[in-house]
Structure formats: structure tokens, C-alpha cells
Coordinates of C-alpha atoms and ligand atoms in Angstrom, one line a residue:
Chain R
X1 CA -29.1 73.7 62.6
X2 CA -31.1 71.3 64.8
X3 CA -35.0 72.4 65.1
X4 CA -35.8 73.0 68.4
X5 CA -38.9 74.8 68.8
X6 CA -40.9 71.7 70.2
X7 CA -37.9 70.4 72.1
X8 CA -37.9 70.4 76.2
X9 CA -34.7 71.7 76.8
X10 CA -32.9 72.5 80.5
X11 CA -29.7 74.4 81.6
X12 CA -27.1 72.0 82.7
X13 CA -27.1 71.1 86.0
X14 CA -23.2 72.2 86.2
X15 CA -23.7 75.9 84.6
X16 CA -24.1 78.8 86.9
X17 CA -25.9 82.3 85.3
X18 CA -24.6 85.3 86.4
X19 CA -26.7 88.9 85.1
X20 CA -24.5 91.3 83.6
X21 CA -25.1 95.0 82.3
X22 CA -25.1 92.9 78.0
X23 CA -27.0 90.2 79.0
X24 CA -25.1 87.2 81.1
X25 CA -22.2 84.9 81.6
X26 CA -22.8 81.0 81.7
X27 CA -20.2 78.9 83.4
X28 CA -20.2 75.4 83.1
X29 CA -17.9 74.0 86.4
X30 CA -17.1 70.6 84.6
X31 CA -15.7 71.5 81.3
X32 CA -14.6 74.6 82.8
X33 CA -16.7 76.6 79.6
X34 CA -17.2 80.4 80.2
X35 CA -20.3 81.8 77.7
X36 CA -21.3 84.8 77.0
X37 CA -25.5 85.2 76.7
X38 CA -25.6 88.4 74.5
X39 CA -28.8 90.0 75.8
X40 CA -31.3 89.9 79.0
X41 CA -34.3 88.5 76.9
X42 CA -32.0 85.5 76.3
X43 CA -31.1 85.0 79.9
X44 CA -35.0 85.4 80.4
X45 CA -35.4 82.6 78.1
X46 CA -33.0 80.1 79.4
X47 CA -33.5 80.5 82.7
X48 CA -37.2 79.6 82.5
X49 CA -36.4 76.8 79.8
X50 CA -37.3 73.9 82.6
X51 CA -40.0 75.4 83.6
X52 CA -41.7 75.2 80.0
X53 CA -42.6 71.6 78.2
X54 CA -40.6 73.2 75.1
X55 CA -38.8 75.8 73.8
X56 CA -41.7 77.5 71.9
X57 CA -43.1 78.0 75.4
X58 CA -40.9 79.5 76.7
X59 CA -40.4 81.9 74.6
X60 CA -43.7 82.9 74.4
X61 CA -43.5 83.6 77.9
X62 CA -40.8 85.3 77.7
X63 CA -42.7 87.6 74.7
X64 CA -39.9 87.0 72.4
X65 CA -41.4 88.0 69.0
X66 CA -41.9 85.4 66.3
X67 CA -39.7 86.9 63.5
X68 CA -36.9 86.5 66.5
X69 CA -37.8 83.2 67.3
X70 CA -34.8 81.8 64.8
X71 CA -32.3 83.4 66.1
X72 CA -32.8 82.3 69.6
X73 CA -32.6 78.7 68.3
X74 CA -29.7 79.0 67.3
X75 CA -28.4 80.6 69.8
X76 CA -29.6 78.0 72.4
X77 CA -28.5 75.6 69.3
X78 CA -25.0 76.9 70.2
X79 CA -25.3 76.9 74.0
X80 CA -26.1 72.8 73.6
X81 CA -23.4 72.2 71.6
X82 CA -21.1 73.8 74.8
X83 CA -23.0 71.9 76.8
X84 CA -24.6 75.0 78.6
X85 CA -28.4 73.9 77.7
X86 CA -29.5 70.4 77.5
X87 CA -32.0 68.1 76.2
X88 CA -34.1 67.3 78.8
Chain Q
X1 CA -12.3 93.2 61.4
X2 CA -13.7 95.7 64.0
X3 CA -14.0 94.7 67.5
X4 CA -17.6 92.8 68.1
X5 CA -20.0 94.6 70.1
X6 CA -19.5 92.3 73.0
X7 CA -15.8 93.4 73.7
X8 CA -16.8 96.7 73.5
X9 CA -19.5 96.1 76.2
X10 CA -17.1 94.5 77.9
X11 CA -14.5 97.5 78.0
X12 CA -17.4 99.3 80.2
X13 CA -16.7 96.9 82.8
X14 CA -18.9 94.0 84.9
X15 CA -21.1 93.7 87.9
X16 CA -18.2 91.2 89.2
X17 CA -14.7 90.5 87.5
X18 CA -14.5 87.4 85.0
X19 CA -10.7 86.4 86.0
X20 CA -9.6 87.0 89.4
X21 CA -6.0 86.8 90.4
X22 CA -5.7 86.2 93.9
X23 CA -1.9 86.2 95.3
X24 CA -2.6 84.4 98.6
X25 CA 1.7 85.5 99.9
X26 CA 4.4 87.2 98.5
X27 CA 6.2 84.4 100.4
X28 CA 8.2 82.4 97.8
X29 CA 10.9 79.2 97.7
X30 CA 12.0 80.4 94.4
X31 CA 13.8 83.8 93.7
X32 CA 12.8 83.6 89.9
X33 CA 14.0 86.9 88.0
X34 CA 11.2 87.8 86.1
X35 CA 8.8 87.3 88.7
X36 CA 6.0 89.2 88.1
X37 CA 5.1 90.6 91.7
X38 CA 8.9 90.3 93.3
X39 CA 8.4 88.0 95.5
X40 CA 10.3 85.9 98.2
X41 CA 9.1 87.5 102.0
X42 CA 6.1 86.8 103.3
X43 CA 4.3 90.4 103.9
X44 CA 3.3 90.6 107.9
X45 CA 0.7 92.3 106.5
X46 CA -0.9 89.3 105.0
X47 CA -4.6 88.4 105.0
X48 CA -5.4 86.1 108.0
X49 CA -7.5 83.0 107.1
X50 CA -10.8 84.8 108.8
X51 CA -9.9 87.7 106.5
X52 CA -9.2 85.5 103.5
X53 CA -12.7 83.6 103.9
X54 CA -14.4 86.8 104.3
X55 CA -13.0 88.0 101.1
X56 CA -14.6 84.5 99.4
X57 CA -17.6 85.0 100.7
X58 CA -18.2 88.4 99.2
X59 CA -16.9 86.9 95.9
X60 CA -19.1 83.8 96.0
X61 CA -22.3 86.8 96.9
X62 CA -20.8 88.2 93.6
X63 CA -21.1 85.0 91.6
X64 CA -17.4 84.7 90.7
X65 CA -17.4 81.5 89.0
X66 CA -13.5 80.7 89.8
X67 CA -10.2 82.8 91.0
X68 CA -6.7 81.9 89.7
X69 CA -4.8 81.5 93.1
X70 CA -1.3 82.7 92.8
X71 CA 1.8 84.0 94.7
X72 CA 4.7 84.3 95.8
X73 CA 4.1 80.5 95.9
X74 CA 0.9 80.0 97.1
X75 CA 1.0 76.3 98.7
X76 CA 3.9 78.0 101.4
X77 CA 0.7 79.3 103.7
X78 CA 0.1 76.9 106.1
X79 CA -3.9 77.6 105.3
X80 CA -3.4 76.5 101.8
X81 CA -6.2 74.0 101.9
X82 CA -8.3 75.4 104.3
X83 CA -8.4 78.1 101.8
X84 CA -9.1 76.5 98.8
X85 CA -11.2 73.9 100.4
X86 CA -13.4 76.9 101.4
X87 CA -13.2 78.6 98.2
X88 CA -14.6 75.7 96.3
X89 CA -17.2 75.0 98.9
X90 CA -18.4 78.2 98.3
X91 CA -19.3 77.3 94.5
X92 CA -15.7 79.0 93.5
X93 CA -13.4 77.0 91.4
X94 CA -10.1 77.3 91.9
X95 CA -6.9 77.5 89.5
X96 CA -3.6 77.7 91.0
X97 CA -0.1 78.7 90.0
X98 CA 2.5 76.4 91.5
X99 CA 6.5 75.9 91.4
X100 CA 5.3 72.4 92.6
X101 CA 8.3 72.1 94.9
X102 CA 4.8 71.2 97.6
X103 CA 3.7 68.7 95.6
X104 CA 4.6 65.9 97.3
X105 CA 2.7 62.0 97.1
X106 CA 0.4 62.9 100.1
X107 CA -0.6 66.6 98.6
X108 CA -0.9 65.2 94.9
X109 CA -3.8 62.6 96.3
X110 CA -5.4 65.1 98.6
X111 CA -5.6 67.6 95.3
X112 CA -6.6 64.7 93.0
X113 CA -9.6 64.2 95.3
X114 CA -10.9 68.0 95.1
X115 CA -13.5 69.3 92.9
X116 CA -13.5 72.2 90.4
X117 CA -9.7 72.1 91.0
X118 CA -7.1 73.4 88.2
X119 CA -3.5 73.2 88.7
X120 CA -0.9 75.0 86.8
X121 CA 3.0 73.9 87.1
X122 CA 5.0 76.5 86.3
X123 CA 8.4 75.9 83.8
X124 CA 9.8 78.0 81.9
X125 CA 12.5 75.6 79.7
X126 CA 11.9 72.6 78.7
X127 CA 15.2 71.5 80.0
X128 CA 17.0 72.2 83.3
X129 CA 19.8 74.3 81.4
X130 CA 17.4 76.8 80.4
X131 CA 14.6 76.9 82.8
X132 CA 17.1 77.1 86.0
X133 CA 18.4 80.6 84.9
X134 CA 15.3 81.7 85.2
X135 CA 13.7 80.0 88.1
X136 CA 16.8 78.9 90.0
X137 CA 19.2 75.9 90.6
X138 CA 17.4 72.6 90.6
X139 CA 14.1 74.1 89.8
X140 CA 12.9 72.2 86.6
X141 CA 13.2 68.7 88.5
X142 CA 11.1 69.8 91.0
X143 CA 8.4 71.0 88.6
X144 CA 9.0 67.6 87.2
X145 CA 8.6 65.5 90.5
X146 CA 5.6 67.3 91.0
X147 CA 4.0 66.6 87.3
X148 CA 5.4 63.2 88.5
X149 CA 3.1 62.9 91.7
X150 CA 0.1 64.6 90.2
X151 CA 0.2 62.0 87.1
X152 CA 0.8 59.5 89.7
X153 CA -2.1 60.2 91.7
X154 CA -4.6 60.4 88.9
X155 CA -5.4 64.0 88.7
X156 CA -5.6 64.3 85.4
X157 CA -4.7 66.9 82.7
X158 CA -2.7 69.8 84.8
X159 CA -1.8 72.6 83.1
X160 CA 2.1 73.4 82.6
X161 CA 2.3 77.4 82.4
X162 CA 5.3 78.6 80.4
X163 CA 6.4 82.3 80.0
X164 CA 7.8 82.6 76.7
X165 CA 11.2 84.1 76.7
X166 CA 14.1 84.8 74.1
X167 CA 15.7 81.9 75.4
X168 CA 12.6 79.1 74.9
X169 CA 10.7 80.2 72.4
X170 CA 12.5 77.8 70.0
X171 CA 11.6 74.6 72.5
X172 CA 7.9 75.2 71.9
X173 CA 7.5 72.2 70.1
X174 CA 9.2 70.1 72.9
X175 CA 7.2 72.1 75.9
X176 CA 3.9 70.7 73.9
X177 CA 5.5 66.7 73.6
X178 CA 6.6 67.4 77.4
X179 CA 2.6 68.2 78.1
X180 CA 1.3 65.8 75.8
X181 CA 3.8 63.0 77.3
X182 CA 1.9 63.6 81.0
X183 CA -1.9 63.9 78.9
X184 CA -1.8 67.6 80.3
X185 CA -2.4 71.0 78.6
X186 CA 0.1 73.6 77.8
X187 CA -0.4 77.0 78.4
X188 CA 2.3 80.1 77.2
X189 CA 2.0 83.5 78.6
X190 CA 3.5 86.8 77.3
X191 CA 6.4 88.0 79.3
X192 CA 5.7 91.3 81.0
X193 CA 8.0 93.7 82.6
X194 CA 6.6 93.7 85.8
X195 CA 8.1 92.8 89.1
X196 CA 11.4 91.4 88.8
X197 CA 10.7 91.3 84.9
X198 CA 10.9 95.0 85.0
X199 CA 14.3 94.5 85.5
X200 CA 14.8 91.5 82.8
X201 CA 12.8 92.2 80.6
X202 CA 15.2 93.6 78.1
X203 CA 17.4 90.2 78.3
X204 CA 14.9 88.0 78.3
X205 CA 11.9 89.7 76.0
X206 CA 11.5 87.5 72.4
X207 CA 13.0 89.1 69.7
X208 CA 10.5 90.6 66.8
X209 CA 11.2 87.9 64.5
X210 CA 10.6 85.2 67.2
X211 CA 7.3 87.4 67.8
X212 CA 6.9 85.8 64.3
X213 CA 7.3 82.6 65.3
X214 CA 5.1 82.8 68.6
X215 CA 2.2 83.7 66.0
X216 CA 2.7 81.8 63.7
X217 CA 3.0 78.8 66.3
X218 CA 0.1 79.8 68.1
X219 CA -2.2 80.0 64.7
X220 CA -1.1 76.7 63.8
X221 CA -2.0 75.0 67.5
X222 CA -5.3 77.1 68.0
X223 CA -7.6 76.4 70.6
X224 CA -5.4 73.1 71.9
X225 CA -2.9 75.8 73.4
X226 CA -3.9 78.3 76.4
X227 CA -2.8 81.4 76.7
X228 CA -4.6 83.6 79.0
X229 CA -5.6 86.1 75.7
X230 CA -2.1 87.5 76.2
X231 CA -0.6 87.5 72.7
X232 CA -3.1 89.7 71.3
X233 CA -0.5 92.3 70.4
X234 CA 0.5 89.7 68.2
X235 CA -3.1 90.2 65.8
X236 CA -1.5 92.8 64.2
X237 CA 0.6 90.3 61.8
X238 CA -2.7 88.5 60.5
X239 CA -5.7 86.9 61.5
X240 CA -6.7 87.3 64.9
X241 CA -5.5 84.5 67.5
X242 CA -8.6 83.2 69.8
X243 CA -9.9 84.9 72.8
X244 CA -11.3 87.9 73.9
X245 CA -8.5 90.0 72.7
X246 CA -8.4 93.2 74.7
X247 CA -7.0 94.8 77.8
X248 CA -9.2 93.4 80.4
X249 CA -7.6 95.6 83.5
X250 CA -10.1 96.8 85.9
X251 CA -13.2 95.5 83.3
X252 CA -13.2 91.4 83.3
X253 CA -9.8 91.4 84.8
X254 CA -8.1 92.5 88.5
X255 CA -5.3 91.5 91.2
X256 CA -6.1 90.9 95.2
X257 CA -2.5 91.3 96.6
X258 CA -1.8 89.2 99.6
X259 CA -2.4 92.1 101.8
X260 CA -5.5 92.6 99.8
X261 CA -4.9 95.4 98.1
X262 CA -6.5 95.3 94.7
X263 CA -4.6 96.2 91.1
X264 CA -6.1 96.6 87.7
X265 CA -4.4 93.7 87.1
X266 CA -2.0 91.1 88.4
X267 CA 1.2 92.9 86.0
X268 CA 0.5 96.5 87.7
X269 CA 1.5 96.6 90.9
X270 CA 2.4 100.1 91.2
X271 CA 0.5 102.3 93.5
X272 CA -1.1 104.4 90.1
X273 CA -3.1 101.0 89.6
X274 CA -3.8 100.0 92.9
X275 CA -7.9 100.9 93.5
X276 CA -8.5 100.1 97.0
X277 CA -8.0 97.7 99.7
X278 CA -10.7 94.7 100.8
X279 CA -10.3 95.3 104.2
X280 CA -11.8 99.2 103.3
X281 CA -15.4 100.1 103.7
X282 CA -17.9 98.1 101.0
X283 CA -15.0 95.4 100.8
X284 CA -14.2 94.8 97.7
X285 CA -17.6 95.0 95.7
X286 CA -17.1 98.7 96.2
X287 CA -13.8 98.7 95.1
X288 CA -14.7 96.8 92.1
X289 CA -18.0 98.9 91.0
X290 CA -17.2 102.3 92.4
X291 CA -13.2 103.0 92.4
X292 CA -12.1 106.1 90.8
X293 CA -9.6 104.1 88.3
X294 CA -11.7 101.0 87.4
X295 CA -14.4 103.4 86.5
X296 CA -11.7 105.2 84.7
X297 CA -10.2 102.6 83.0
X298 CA -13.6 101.4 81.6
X299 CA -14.2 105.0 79.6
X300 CA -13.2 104.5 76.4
X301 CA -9.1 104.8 75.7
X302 CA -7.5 106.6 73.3
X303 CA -5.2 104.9 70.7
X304 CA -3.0 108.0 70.6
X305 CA 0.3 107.3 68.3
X306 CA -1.4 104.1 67.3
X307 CA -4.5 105.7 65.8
X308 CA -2.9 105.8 62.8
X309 CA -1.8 102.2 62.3
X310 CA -3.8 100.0 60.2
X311 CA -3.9 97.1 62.8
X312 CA -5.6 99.0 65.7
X313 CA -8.3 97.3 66.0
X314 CA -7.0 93.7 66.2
X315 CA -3.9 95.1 68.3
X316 CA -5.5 97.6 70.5
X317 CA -2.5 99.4 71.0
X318 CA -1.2 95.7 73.1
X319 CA -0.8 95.9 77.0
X320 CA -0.9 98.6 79.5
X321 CA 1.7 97.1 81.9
X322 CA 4.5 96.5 79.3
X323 CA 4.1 100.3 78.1
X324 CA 3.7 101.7 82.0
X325 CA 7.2 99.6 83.6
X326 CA 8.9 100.1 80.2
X327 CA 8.1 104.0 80.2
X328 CA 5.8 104.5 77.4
X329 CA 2.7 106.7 77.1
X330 CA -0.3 104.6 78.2
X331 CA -1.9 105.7 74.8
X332 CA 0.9 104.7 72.4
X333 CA 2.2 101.5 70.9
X334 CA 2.9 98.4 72.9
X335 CA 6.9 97.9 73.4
X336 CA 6.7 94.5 71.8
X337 CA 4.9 96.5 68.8
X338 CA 5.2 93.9 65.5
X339 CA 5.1 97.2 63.8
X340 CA 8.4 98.3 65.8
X341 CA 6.7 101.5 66.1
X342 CA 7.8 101.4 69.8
X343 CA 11.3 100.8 68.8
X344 CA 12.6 104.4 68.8
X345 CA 10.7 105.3 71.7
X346 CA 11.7 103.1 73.7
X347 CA 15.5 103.2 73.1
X348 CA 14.6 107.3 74.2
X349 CA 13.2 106.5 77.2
X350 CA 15.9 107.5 80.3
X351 CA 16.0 105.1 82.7
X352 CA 15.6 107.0 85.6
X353 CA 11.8 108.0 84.3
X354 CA 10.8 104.4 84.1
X355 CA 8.3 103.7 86.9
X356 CA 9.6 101.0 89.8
X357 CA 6.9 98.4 91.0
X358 CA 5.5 99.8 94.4
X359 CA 5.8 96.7 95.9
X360 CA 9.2 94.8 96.1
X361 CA 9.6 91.1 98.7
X362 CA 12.3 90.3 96.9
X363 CA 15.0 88.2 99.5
X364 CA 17.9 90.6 100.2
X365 CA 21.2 90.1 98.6
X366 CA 20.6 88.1 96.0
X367 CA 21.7 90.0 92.4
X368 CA 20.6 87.4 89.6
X369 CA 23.3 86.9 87.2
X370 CA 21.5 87.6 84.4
X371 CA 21.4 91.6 85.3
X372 CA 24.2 91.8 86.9
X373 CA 26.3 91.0 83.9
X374 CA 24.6 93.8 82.0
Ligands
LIG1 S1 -2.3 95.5 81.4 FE1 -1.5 93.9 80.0 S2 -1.4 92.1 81.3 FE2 -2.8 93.5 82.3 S3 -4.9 93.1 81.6 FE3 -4.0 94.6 80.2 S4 -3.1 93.5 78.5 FE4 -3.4 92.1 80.2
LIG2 S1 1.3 100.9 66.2 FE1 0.0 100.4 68.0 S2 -1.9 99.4 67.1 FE2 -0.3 99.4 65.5 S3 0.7 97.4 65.7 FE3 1.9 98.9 67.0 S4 1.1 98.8 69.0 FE4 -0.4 97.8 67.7

């Protein structure tokens, strides 16, 4: 898995967020990708991603525990590789 | 394997549905016999374009990402475009179900040049022999002519959308060499006895062993072969195919009708599924969030005879519609069963108890061959 704490990251300009009752659904309009984000605190997270100089940040702000931290990377690892979050 | 705590959450249903059918007309060219909403007339009825563009702006307020435009043949309303054209300006994508017999030069360049734009051709042999019983006299070349003109004008990779029946299930192979040959994706639907099909189904339904085959062909293409999550009665002869896997109806999935009622899904259209109407108070945000049978059908079901069976939980007991128009107990095993626990059943079942689709545009006069030799 790719280490992104330190990494400034954005959604895709193409993906639209919708809030749902589990979390969210990301939909990416050019690769036509439908994703689901499996809880609110990670829609809190990627949402503010841009606004944040990295990941770390972000997540603070969005008082995501440490011991959670990992598992958010690789979800957000996930969400790059469908091209949902980017590098920014 | 139990199913993930995602599905479950999304058997309780959504602020907004995930796949949208919208049939813009029950108006059709073709009289196809397993057509799954019996089309051929245009209802008078039908949604006016001021109506139709109301409708997408309470769908783009909902953030529906796209709607999978269907019919009747959809590209028959004069407002095809203006339709569509709105739909995507909205921020809606649009996927459409075609016959192609539109498709001409000039429409293939003016749908090449739209945005967010997938187009599905349908074919349901992959020759004209087999296909044309199905969908009518000369209608595999013009699903060809319009692959023609799409490939022609640059769109890109369509989709051809076959229904797999009895009678092509062996020309899979050649259906993917047909999509590969035009760089476009193939994508095979269950059959469902709905519409028309109610009528065909028993003709034209795979048999179990090509049920089989279907799996087995699936697992070995994967993710390169779409199929709308509809084989997932199919999970219970080994690992479970990709997708969702689940009966979406009324939780990620509904039906508009062209006169805008709306159906737990588009292979229901009997009135015990209908929910509402989007012309009724609250539109059709109400109907979707607060309808008595939505809210019904996203309470937890009960597997019934198939609580027993070992391959519930990647089966799920299969589709609603196939039981409902085939005359099975909702909570009971699919008719298309692997497990042929249906078999018995269903050879009990009298006729005149099987349920008739409340809907029926069907032209007059016109007794396909296929049933009336039966
Ligand atoms: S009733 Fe059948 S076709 Fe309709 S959503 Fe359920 S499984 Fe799919
Ligand atoms: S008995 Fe029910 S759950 Fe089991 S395979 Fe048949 S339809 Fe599926």
C-alpha cells in the first residue's frame, strides 16, 4: 500500500458525492465508476481533502482517531486506484 | 460467504435510487415477443416534455448520478434529444436502450458529440436467423447498420445488450467477437417473464444445464462482460459472479413508466408493484422515500422454502419478478432455481392463477409464432 499520510490528495474533478443513510456513493462521470464510501466519517474526510495540505490534516480535522488512521489510507488508497481521489 | 454489511444496508433502501429505469414511450417499431413492458402504442397518457423535464430536475435535486433511458423504443419521441440533452445538462448521465433502427449517419454524429452518453444496441442472436424470431423480420441488420454508423461516427465503445435465451446461449462466444470486432462491450441480461416474456418465457427461458454454461461463461469473462447484477441466481453453483448481488427493487433499483408511474422495478409492471405516480403530490421524492411498498420492500424478506437451502445467501432466493409472473410465492425459490427446487412447483401452478402484467401496448392482431404454435 502506498503511504499517504503526508500526501495532498483531492477528489476528482469528474466524481460527484452523494450522502446516504451508510456513508456515500462516489460517481466518477468519465469512467462511468460507481463507489461506495462505507461510513459518514469517510465522506467527512474526503470531502475536505482539498482543503487540507495533506491527508494527515485532514483527518485530524475530521477527529478521526489515530489507531484508525490506517485504515482510512487504504481506503482512500483504494478510491485513487478508481480514480475517485487524486494526487493533487 | 454471508452477505457484506453493505448490501444489507443497502436492502433498507437510499435517499435517491442508484439505477433508474426511465421508459420515455411504450411506443415501439419492433413487436419483439419477450418484450419486457409489451410495448408497441404510444400511451396518450404519456409525459409531455415540460412534465419529462420537471421529473429531471427533481432527479438531478436528488443527485441521481445517471438514468438508463428505455422504452418501447425510446428515440420514436420526437423530444428525444431535447430530453436527453436536458438530462445531461442537468449533471445526469444518460444510458439508453435502442433497437437502433434511429440510428442513422446524422443521429450517430449528433450522439457521438454528447457527453456522459452510453448507448446500448439491442440483439438478441448473433445472426439474423436467430435474433429475427425474437425481435422481428429484418431486425438484426438494423442493429447492425446502427453499430455501423455509431462506429463510423467515432463514438466509441457502445454497448450491445443481449438477453440470453435457450436459443443463443451457445453463440456467446461469437456475441463477444461480434463486440470485440466494433471495440464495443458486451453486456447479457437474464430473461424475465415479464411483458410479453410472460407469455415466452417457457419457450425461450435457458435450460438448467445451459444455466451451467451461462456461469460458467460468465466466471471465466469476469468483469470484461456486463450484466446488470442479473445472474445472481446463478451464485448458487459456486463462487459468486461480480456485483452487488441482490434484489435491488424499490432499494437501489425502480421503473418511471412513460406515463410516470413508478414500479419497484422495470420487470414488475403489475399494479401490486406500482408505488405511485410523479405527477402525485411530493413528485417522485415522496414516492421514492415514503410509499407504502418501497418502505415495504426494504424490511427485511423472508427466505421461506429457500431457508433451508445451503446457497441462500449467495442466491437470495433469485428474482421477485420471475417468481410473481410465473406464479410462485414471493418467498420461495426462484423459477430458474439451479437447485430445481422450483421445478415441481412450478409445473403445479394453474395457469389461470398466474398474474397478467397490468399494462399491455402491445399492437393488435399480431400473435407471434412462437406462442401460437404451443
Ligand atoms: S425483481 Fe428481479 S429484475 Fe427486478 S430488481 Fe429484483 S432481481 Fe432484479
Ligand atoms: S432453493 Fe432458493 S436459495 Fe436455494 S438455490 Fe434455489 S432459489 Fe436459490
Amino acid at each position: 500500500m502506498r503511504r499517504l499520510l503526508s500526501t495532498a490528495l483531492e477528489v476528482h474533478p469528474q466524481v460527484a458525492l452523494r450522502p446516504e443513510p451508510f456513508g456515500a456513493l462516489a460517481y466518477h462521470y468519465d469512467n462511468r465508476r460507481l463507489v461506495f464510501l462505507r461510513s459518514r466519517d469517510m465522506l467527512n474526510v474526503v470531502e475536505s481533502l482539498s482543503t487540507y495540505s495533506t491527508l494527515e490534516d485532514a483527518l485530524v480535522a475530521s477527529d478521526i482517531e489515530p489507531q484508525r488512521w490506517q485504515s482510512f489510507e487504504s481506503a482512500i488508497d483504494s478510491l485513487i486506484s478508481s480514480e475517485i481521489v487524486r494526487v493533487r | 460467504m454471508s452477505a457484506s454489511p453493505l448490501v444489507e444496508q443497502l436492502k433498507s433502501g437510499l435517499d435517491a435510487p442508484i439505477c433508474l429505469t426511465w421508459e420515455l414511450t411504450y411506443a415501439c417499431n419492433l413487436e419483439c415477443i419477450h418484450c419486457l413492458s409489451s410495448s408497441g402504442r404510444r400511451d396518450p397518457r404519456e409525459l409531455s416534455t415540460e412534465q419529462a423535464k420537471a421529473v429531471l430536475d427533481e432527479l438531478a435535486a436528488l443527485q441521481v448520478f445517471y438514468i438508463n433511458i428505455g422504452g418501447g423504443e425510446p428515440m420514436v419521441r420526437r423530444d428525444f434529444f431535447d430530453i436527453i440533452e436536458y438530462s445531461v445538462s442537468k449533471g445526469i448521465g444518460v444510458k439508453f436502450s435502442t433497437n437502433g433502427a434511429y440510428i442513422d449517419t446524422e443521429k450517430a454524429k449528433r450522439l457521438t458529440d454528447m457527453d456522459y452518453l452510453d448507448i446500448q444496441i439491442s440483439l438478441d442472436g448473433a445472426d439474423a436467423a436467430t435474433n429475427d424470431v425474437v425481435r422481428g423480420a429484418g431486425s438484426y441488420d438494423t442493429a447492425r447498420r446502427a453499430m455501423d454508423n455509431l462506429a463510423s461516427a467515432g463514438f466509441g465503445p457502445f454497448k450491445i445488450s443481449v438477453v440470453v435465451t435457450r436459443q443463443n446461449v451457445s453463440q456467446l462466444d461469437a456475441f463477444k467477437a461480434l463486440a470485440d470486432s466494433y471495440g464495443a462491450q458486451l453486456r447479457i441480461t437474464r430473461l424475465r417473464p415479464a411483458g410479453r416474456g410472460a407469455d415466452t418465457w417457457h419457450q425461450l427461458h435457458p435450460t438448467n444445464a445451459q444455466q451451467r454454461d451461462i456461469y460458467n461463461w460468465l466466471s471465466a469473462h469476469g468483469e470484461n462482460v456486463l450484466t446488470g447484477d442479473s445472474f445472481f441466481h446463478l451464485n448458487a453453483l459456486g463462487p459468486a459472479l461480480p456485483g452487488l448481488n441482490m434484489c435491488g427493487a424499490g432499494r437501489v433499483v425502480c421503473l418511471i413508466d412513460p406515463i410516470g408511474d413508478v414500479y419497484a422495478c422495470p420487470f414488475v409492471i403489475h399494479d401490486e408493484f406500482k408505488a405511485g405516480n410523479v405527477l402525485d403530490a411530493g413528485g417522485f421524492t415522496r414516492v421514492w422515500r415514503e410509499s407504502d411498498l418501497f418502505i415495504d420492500l426494504r424490511e427485511p424478506q423472508s427466505a421461506g422454502a429457500c431457508a433451508s437451502c445451503g446457497a441462500y445467501d449467495e442466491c437470495q432466493g433469485g428474482c421477485m419478478a420471475a417468481k410473481f409472473f410465473t406464479g410462485l410465492p414471493l418467498d420461495g425459490p426462484d423459477p430458474e432455481c439451479v437447485g430445481g427446487d422450483a421445478d415441481a412447483l412450478l409445473a403445479s401452478v394453474p395457469v389461470s392463477l398466474v398474474p397478467r402484467p397490468s399494462q399491455d401496448h402491445s399492437k393488435p392482431a399480431r400473435v407471434p409464432s412462437i406462442v401460437a404454435g404451443h
